[in-house]
Coordinates of C-alpha atoms and ligand atoms in Angstrom, one line a residue:
X1243 CA 66.2 62.1 116.8
X1244 CA 67.9 65.1 115.2
X1245 CA 67.8 65.1 111.7
X1246 CA 69.6 68.5 111.1
X1247 CA 71.9 69.0 108.7
X1248 CA 74.3 72.3 107.3
X1249 CA 74.0 73.0 103.6
X1250 CA 75.6 76.1 101.9
X1251 CA 75.6 77.7 105.6
X1252 CA 71.9 77.2 106.2
X1253 CA 71.0 74.9 108.9
X1254 CA 67.9 72.9 108.2
X1255 CA 66.0 70.7 110.1
X1256 CA 66.3 67.9 107.5
X1257 CA 67.8 66.8 104.4
X1258 CA 64.7 67.0 102.2
X1259 CA 65.0 69.7 99.7
X1260 CA 62.8 70.1 96.6
X1261 CA 65.0 70.0 93.5
X1262 CA 64.7 72.1 90.4
X1263 CA 61.6 71.1 88.5
X1264 CA 57.8 72.0 88.0
X1265 CA 56.6 71.9 91.4
X1266 CA 58.1 75.2 92.2
X1267 CA 56.7 76.5 89.1
X1268 CA 53.2 77.2 91.1
X1269 CA 53.0 79.0 94.1
X1270 CA 50.5 76.7 95.8
X1271 CA 52.2 73.6 95.1
X1272 CA 55.5 75.3 97.0
X1273 CA 53.2 76.3 100.1
X1274 CA 52.0 72.4 99.9
X1275 CA 55.2 71.3 99.6
X1276 CA 56.4 73.6 102.8
X1277 CA 53.4 72.8 104.5
X1278 CA 54.8 68.9 104.1
X1279 CA 58.0 70.1 105.9
X1280 CA 60.4 71.2 102.6
X1281 CA 63.7 72.2 104.2
X1282 CA 64.4 74.6 101.2
X1283 CA 63.2 75.0 97.6
X1284 CA 65.6 75.0 94.0
X1285 CA 63.8 76.9 91.3
X1286 CA 63.9 76.1 87.7
X1287 CA 66.8 77.6 85.8
X1288 CA 67.1 80.9 84.1
X1289 CA 68.8 79.9 80.9
X1290 CA 71.7 81.7 79.4
X1291 CA 69.9 81.7 75.8
X1292 CA 66.8 83.5 77.5
X1293 CA 68.9 85.8 79.1
X1294 CA 70.8 86.7 75.7
X1295 CA 68.0 86.9 73.8
X1296 CA 66.1 89.5 75.9
X1297 CA 69.8 91.5 76.1
X1298 CA 69.9 91.1 72.2
X1299 CA 66.5 92.8 72.2
X1300 CA 67.4 95.3 74.4
X1301 CA 70.4 96.1 72.3
X1302 CA 68.4 96.5 69.2
X1303 CA 65.7 98.4 70.6
X1304 CA 68.6 100.9 71.6
X1305 CA 70.9 100.6 68.6
X1306 CA 70.9 99.8 65.3
X1307 CA 74.3 98.5 64.8
X1308 CA 72.7 94.7 63.9
X1309 CA 75.7 92.8 63.3
X1310 CA 78.2 94.0 66.2
X1311 CA 76.7 91.8 69.3
X1312 CA 79.1 88.7 69.4
X1313 CA 76.5 86.3 71.2
X1314 CA 74.0 87.0 68.7
X1315 CA 74.8 84.4 66.4
X1316 CA 75.2 81.4 68.8
X1317 CA 71.6 80.7 69.9
X1318 CA 68.3 80.1 69.1
X1319 CA 66.1 80.2 72.0
X1320 CA 62.4 79.1 71.9
X1321 CA 60.8 82.0 73.8
X1322 CA 57.8 79.9 74.4
X1323 CA 59.6 77.1 76.2
X1324 CA 60.9 79.0 79.5
X1325 CA 59.7 82.5 81.2
X1326 CA 62.2 85.3 80.5
X1327 CA 64.2 87.0 82.6
X1328 CA 61.6 89.4 84.0
X1329 CA 59.3 86.7 84.8
X1330 CA 61.8 84.7 86.4
X1331 CA 62.9 87.6 88.9
X1332 CA 59.2 88.2 89.2
X1333 CA 58.6 84.6 90.2
X1334 CA 61.5 84.6 92.5
X1335 CA 60.1 87.1 94.3
X1336 CA 56.8 85.6 94.6
X1337 CA 58.0 82.2 96.4
X1338 CA 59.9 84.2 98.5
X1339 CA 57.2 85.8 99.8
X1340 CA 54.9 82.4 99.9
X1341 CA 57.5 80.4 102.1
X1342 CA 59.8 80.8 105.0
X1343 CA 62.7 78.4 104.1
X1344 CA 65.5 79.3 102.1
X1345 CA 65.0 79.6 98.3
X1346 CA 67.5 79.0 95.7
X1347 CA 67.4 80.7 92.2
X1348 CA 69.3 78.8 89.4
X1349 CA 71.3 79.8 86.2
X1350 CA 71.9 77.6 83.3
X1351 CA 74.6 78.4 80.7
X1352 CA 78.0 77.3 79.5
X1353 CA 80.1 80.3 77.9
X1354 CA 81.3 83.3 79.0
X1355 CA 79.4 86.4 78.9
X1356 CA 76.8 88.9 79.6
X1357 CA 74.5 86.1 81.3
X1358 CA 76.4 85.7 84.1
X1359 CA 75.3 89.6 85.0
X1360 CA 72.1 88.2 86.3
X1361 CA 73.3 86.4 89.1
X1362 CA 73.2 89.9 90.5
X1363 CA 69.6 90.4 89.4
X1364 CA 68.8 87.1 91.5
X1365 CA 70.4 88.1 94.6
X1366 CA 68.8 91.5 94.7
X1367 CA 65.3 89.5 94.0
X1368 CA 65.8 88.0 97.3
X1369 CA 67.3 84.4 96.3
X1370 CA 69.0 83.0 99.5
X1371 CA 71.4 81.2 97.1
X1372 CA 72.3 80.4 93.7
X1373 CA 72.9 77.0 91.9
X1374 CA 74.6 77.5 88.7
X1375 CA 73.7 74.4 86.3
X1376 CA 77.4 74.3 84.1
X1377 CA 75.8 71.9 81.3
X1378 CA 78.0 71.9 78.2
X1379 CA 77.1 69.5 75.4
X1380 CA 80.5 68.7 74.8
X1381 CA 80.7 67.4 71.2
X1382 CA 83.1 69.8 69.5
X1383 CA 86.4 67.5 68.4
X1384 CA 88.5 70.9 68.5
X1385 CA 87.8 72.0 72.4
X1386 CA 89.4 69.8 74.9
X1387 CA 88.4 68.9 78.5
X1388 CA 91.0 71.2 79.8
X1389 CA 89.3 74.1 78.0
X1390 CA 85.8 73.3 78.7
X1391 CA 86.5 72.9 82.6
X1392 CA 88.9 76.4 82.3
X1393 CA 85.9 78.1 80.8
X1394 CA 83.4 76.8 83.4
X1395 CA 86.0 77.8 86.3
X1396 CA 85.5 81.1 84.7
X1397 CA 81.8 81.6 84.9
X1398 CA 82.1 80.4 88.7
X1399 CA 85.0 82.9 89.2
X1400 CA 82.8 85.7 87.7
X1401 CA 79.4 84.8 89.6
X1402 CA 81.3 84.3 93.0
X1403 CA 82.7 87.5 92.4
X1404 CA 79.6 89.4 92.2
X1405 CA 78.0 87.9 94.6
X1406 CA 77.3 87.8 98.7
X1407 CA 74.8 85.0 98.6
X1408 CA 76.2 81.2 98.6
X1409 CA 76.9 79.5 95.2
X1410 CA 76.6 75.9 94.5
X1411 CA 77.3 74.2 91.1
X1412 CA 75.1 71.5 89.5
X1413 CA 77.4 69.2 87.2
X1414 CA 77.3 66.6 85.0
X1415 CA 78.6 63.2 85.4
X1416 CA 80.9 63.5 82.3
X1417 CA 84.0 64.8 83.5
X1418 CA 87.3 62.6 82.9
X1419 CA 88.8 63.3 86.2
X1420 CA 85.9 64.2 88.1
X1421 CA 87.0 64.7 91.5
X1422 CA 90.1 66.8 90.7
X1423 CA 87.3 69.1 88.4
X1424 CA 85.6 69.4 91.9
X1425 CA 88.4 70.4 93.6
X1426 CA 89.2 72.9 91.4
X1427 CA 85.8 74.2 91.8
X1428 CA 85.9 73.9 95.5
X1429 CA 89.5 76.1 95.5
X1430 CA 87.6 78.8 93.6
X1431 CA 85.2 79.2 96.6
X1432 CA 82.0 77.3 95.2
X1433 CA 79.7 76.8 98.4
X1434 CA 78.0 73.2 97.2
X1435 CA 78.3 71.0 94.7
X1436 CA 75.1 69.5 93.1
X1437 CA 75.5 65.8 91.9
X1438 CA 74.4 65.2 89.0
X1439 CA 72.0 66.6 86.4
X1440 CA 70.0 64.5 84.6
X1441 CA 70.0 64.6 80.8
X1442 CA 67.0 64.0 78.7
X1443 CA 66.9 61.0 76.6
X1444 CA 67.3 61.4 72.9
X1445 CA 66.7 58.6 71.0
X1446 CA 65.7 58.3 67.0
X1447 CA 62.3 57.4 65.6
X1448 CA 63.5 55.3 62.7
X1449 CA 60.5 55.9 60.8
X1450 CA 60.0 59.4 61.1
X1451 CA 64.1 59.9 61.0
X1452 CA 63.4 62.4 63.7
X1453 CA 65.1 62.4 67.4
X1454 CA 62.4 61.8 70.0
X1455 CA 63.5 63.4 73.3
X1456 CA 62.1 62.5 76.6
X1457 CA 62.8 63.4 80.2
X1458 CA 61.2 60.1 82.3
X1459 CA 60.9 60.2 85.7
X1460 CA 63.3 58.5 87.6
X1461 CA 63.6 55.5 89.9
X1462 CA 66.2 54.7 92.8
X1463 CA 68.4 53.0 90.2
X1464 CA 69.6 56.4 88.9
X1465 CA 71.0 57.1 92.5
X1466 CA 73.9 54.4 91.9
X1467 CA 76.0 57.2 90.1
X1468 CA 75.4 59.9 92.5
X1469 CA 76.3 57.6 95.6
X1470 CA 79.5 57.1 93.9
X1471 CA 80.1 60.6 92.9
X1472 CA 79.3 62.1 96.5
X1473 CA 82.0 59.2 98.0
X1474 CA 84.7 60.4 95.8
X1475 CA 84.3 64.1 97.2
X1476 CA 82.8 63.4 101.1
X1477 CA 85.7 64.3 103.7
X1478 CA 87.9 65.9 100.8
X1479 CA 86.0 69.4 100.2
X1480 CA 84.7 72.4 102.1
X1481 CA 82.0 72.8 99.5
X1482 CA 78.5 71.0 100.9
X1483 CA 77.2 68.1 98.8
X1484 CA 73.5 67.5 97.5
X1485 CA 72.4 64.2 96.0
X1486 CA 70.1 65.3 93.0
X1487 CA 68.6 62.2 91.1
X1488 CA 67.0 58.8 92.3
X1489 CA 66.0 59.7 95.7
X1490 CA 62.9 58.0 96.2
X1491 CA 62.6 56.4 99.6
X1492 CA 64.1 56.6 103.1
X1493 CA 67.1 54.0 102.1
X1494 CA 68.4 55.8 99.0
X1495 CA 68.6 59.3 101.9
X1496 CA 70.2 56.7 104.3
X1497 CA 72.8 56.1 101.6
X1498 CA 73.2 59.6 100.3
X1499 CA 73.9 60.4 103.6
X1500 CA 76.2 57.6 104.4
X1501 CA 78.4 58.6 101.3
X1502 CA 78.7 62.0 102.7
X1503 CA 75.6 64.1 101.1
X1504 CA 74.3 66.8 103.3
X1505 CA 71.3 67.1 101.6
X1506 CA 68.9 65.3 99.1
X1507 CA 67.2 67.0 96.6
X1508 CA 64.2 65.5 95.0
X1509 CA 61.7 65.9 92.1
X1510 CA 60.3 62.5 90.7
X1511 CA 59.5 60.9 93.8
X1512 CA 57.4 64.1 94.7
X1513 CA 55.6 64.6 91.2
X1514 CA 55.1 60.7 91.5
X1515 CA 53.8 60.9 95.3
X1516 CA 52.7 64.5 96.1
X1517 CA 53.6 66.6 98.9
X1518 CA 53.0 64.3 101.4
X1519 CA 55.6 62.2 100.4
X1520 CA 58.3 64.4 102.4
X1521 CA 56.1 64.0 105.6
X1522 CA 56.4 60.1 105.3
X1523 CA 60.4 60.5 104.3
X1524 CA 61.0 62.5 107.2
X1525 CA 59.3 60.0 109.9
X1526 CA 60.6 57.3 107.9
X1527 CA 64.0 58.5 108.3
X1528 CA 63.7 59.6 112.0
X1529 CA 62.6 55.8 112.5
X1530 CA 65.4 53.9 110.6
X1531 CA 68.4 56.0 112.4
X1532 CA 66.5 55.0 115.6
X1533 CA 66.1 51.5 114.9
X1534 CA 69.7 51.4 113.5
X1535 CA 71.1 52.9 116.5
X1536 CA 72.1 56.3 115.1
X1537 CA 72.0 59.1 117.6
X1538 CA 71.9 61.7 114.7
X1539 CA 71.9 61.9 111.2
X1540 CA 75.5 63.7 111.5
X1541 CA 76.8 61.0 113.0
X1542 CA 75.8 59.0 110.3
X1543 CA 77.2 61.1 107.4
X1544 CA 80.6 60.1 105.1
X1545 CA 80.6 56.9 107.2
X1546 CA 80.8 55.0 103.8
X1547 CA 83.0 58.0 101.9
X1548 CA 86.1 56.8 99.9
X1549 CA 88.3 59.0 102.5
X1550 CA 88.1 56.1 104.7
X1551 CA 90.0 54.0 101.6
X1552 CA 93.7 54.6 101.3
X1553 CA 93.8 53.8 97.3
X1554 CA 89.8 54.6 96.2
X1555 CA 91.1 53.7 92.3
X1556 CA 92.4 50.3 93.3
X1557 CA 89.5 49.4 95.2
X1558 CA 86.9 50.4 92.7
X1559 CA 89.2 48.3 90.2
X1560 CA 89.4 45.2 92.6
X1561 CA 85.4 45.6 92.9
X1562 CA 85.1 46.3 89.3
X1563 CA 87.0 42.8 88.4
X1564 CA 85.5 40.6 91.1
X1565 CA 81.9 41.7 90.1
X1566 CA 82.5 40.8 86.4
X1567 CA 84.2 37.6 87.7
Ligands
FMN597 C1 59.7 66.2 85.8 C2 60.6 67.0 85.7 C3 61.0 68.3 85.5 C4 62.5 68.7 85.6 N1 62.7 69.8 85.2 C5 64.0 70.3 85.3 C6 64.1 71.5 84.6 O1 63.4 72.6 84.0 N2 65.2 72.4 84.7 C7 66.7 71.4 85.6 O2 67.6 72.2 85.5 N3 66.2 70.6 85.6 C8 64.8 69.9 85.9 N4 64.9 68.7 86.5 C9 65.6 67.8 86.9 C10 66.1 68.0 88.3 O3 66.6 69.5 88.9 C11 66.9 67.0 88.8 O4 68.5 67.2 88.2 C12 66.8 65.5 88.9 O5 65.7 65.4 88.3 C13 66.3 65.0 90.0 O6 66.3 63.6 90.3 P1 64.9 62.9 90.7 O7 63.7 63.5 89.6 O8 65.5 61.8 90.4 O9 64.1 63.5 92.0 C14 63.5 68.0 86.2 C15 63.4 66.9 86.4 C16 62.1 66.4 86.5 C17 61.6 65.1 87.1

């Protein structure tokens, strides 16, 4: 039974990828995950704020014009929180040395600026592809969605323009016309789209008057939003599609493939169950396909995508009405 799939131009033996999270921080864990069959790894991102901080301190070491770096006032990075750029590149090299499967680096940022030049350093350090997290916490009433999208497209074009390795973009689900923006990213040449980022949860401690931030592990209910997102894009774009969020068991992977995903990225399920869960999922997927008379994973891909439907918006509205009634 073939579970093989193409993602970002790589031929992978199956669709299970280790997503960006704590599991790729530790080289022993990375080796265990590869032994258990991980098809590829996505490292945690290097953040724009950390890159800018390093650029600023390099600048201050060589110049004395303290007010002349435009980006200097916009960020308040906490250097304790994440590795700096040099440590990041070193970690990337160590992961690359440790495994034979593709390793994708990640950069996370939202503004136009010098941080995107790090894409080239990441490529030189051996990344097989780059995942760009374009997370923008849009909350300024004066900035339109069109402006946010224009800026993101420009970042993508800048990065695509200097790299030889494939570039995937990890998106948040918060776009008004999500499929249109995805189509523009596709036209800008992105090689893959990862749906979707998961947000931290911000609650309020009403006694202490504090914002309480948490990032709980997911469950399969997180998958549903991703299924809808991928279904809307499958068969319409050149870019390959990854589901990230809520893949825990074999049926989650089957559903993701049916809507058109080429791979599934997992973090929570592997944190909860350990590396061996990858082995289980792979066996379960082979067994499920055989039982349900699919000759390969590729044959099944996209059989539940929106491109089968003549008017997806009308289809969704009619289901919305029927469900509520
Ligand atoms: C414990 C944990 C830590 C994570 N850390 C990061 C991170 O540092 N940077 C990032 O971009 N995404 C991070 N993620 C998000 C994942 O990359 C991904 O978007 C999503 O969590 C995958 O879904 P899943 O956890 O349902 O498998 C983290 C996820 C988890 C569960």
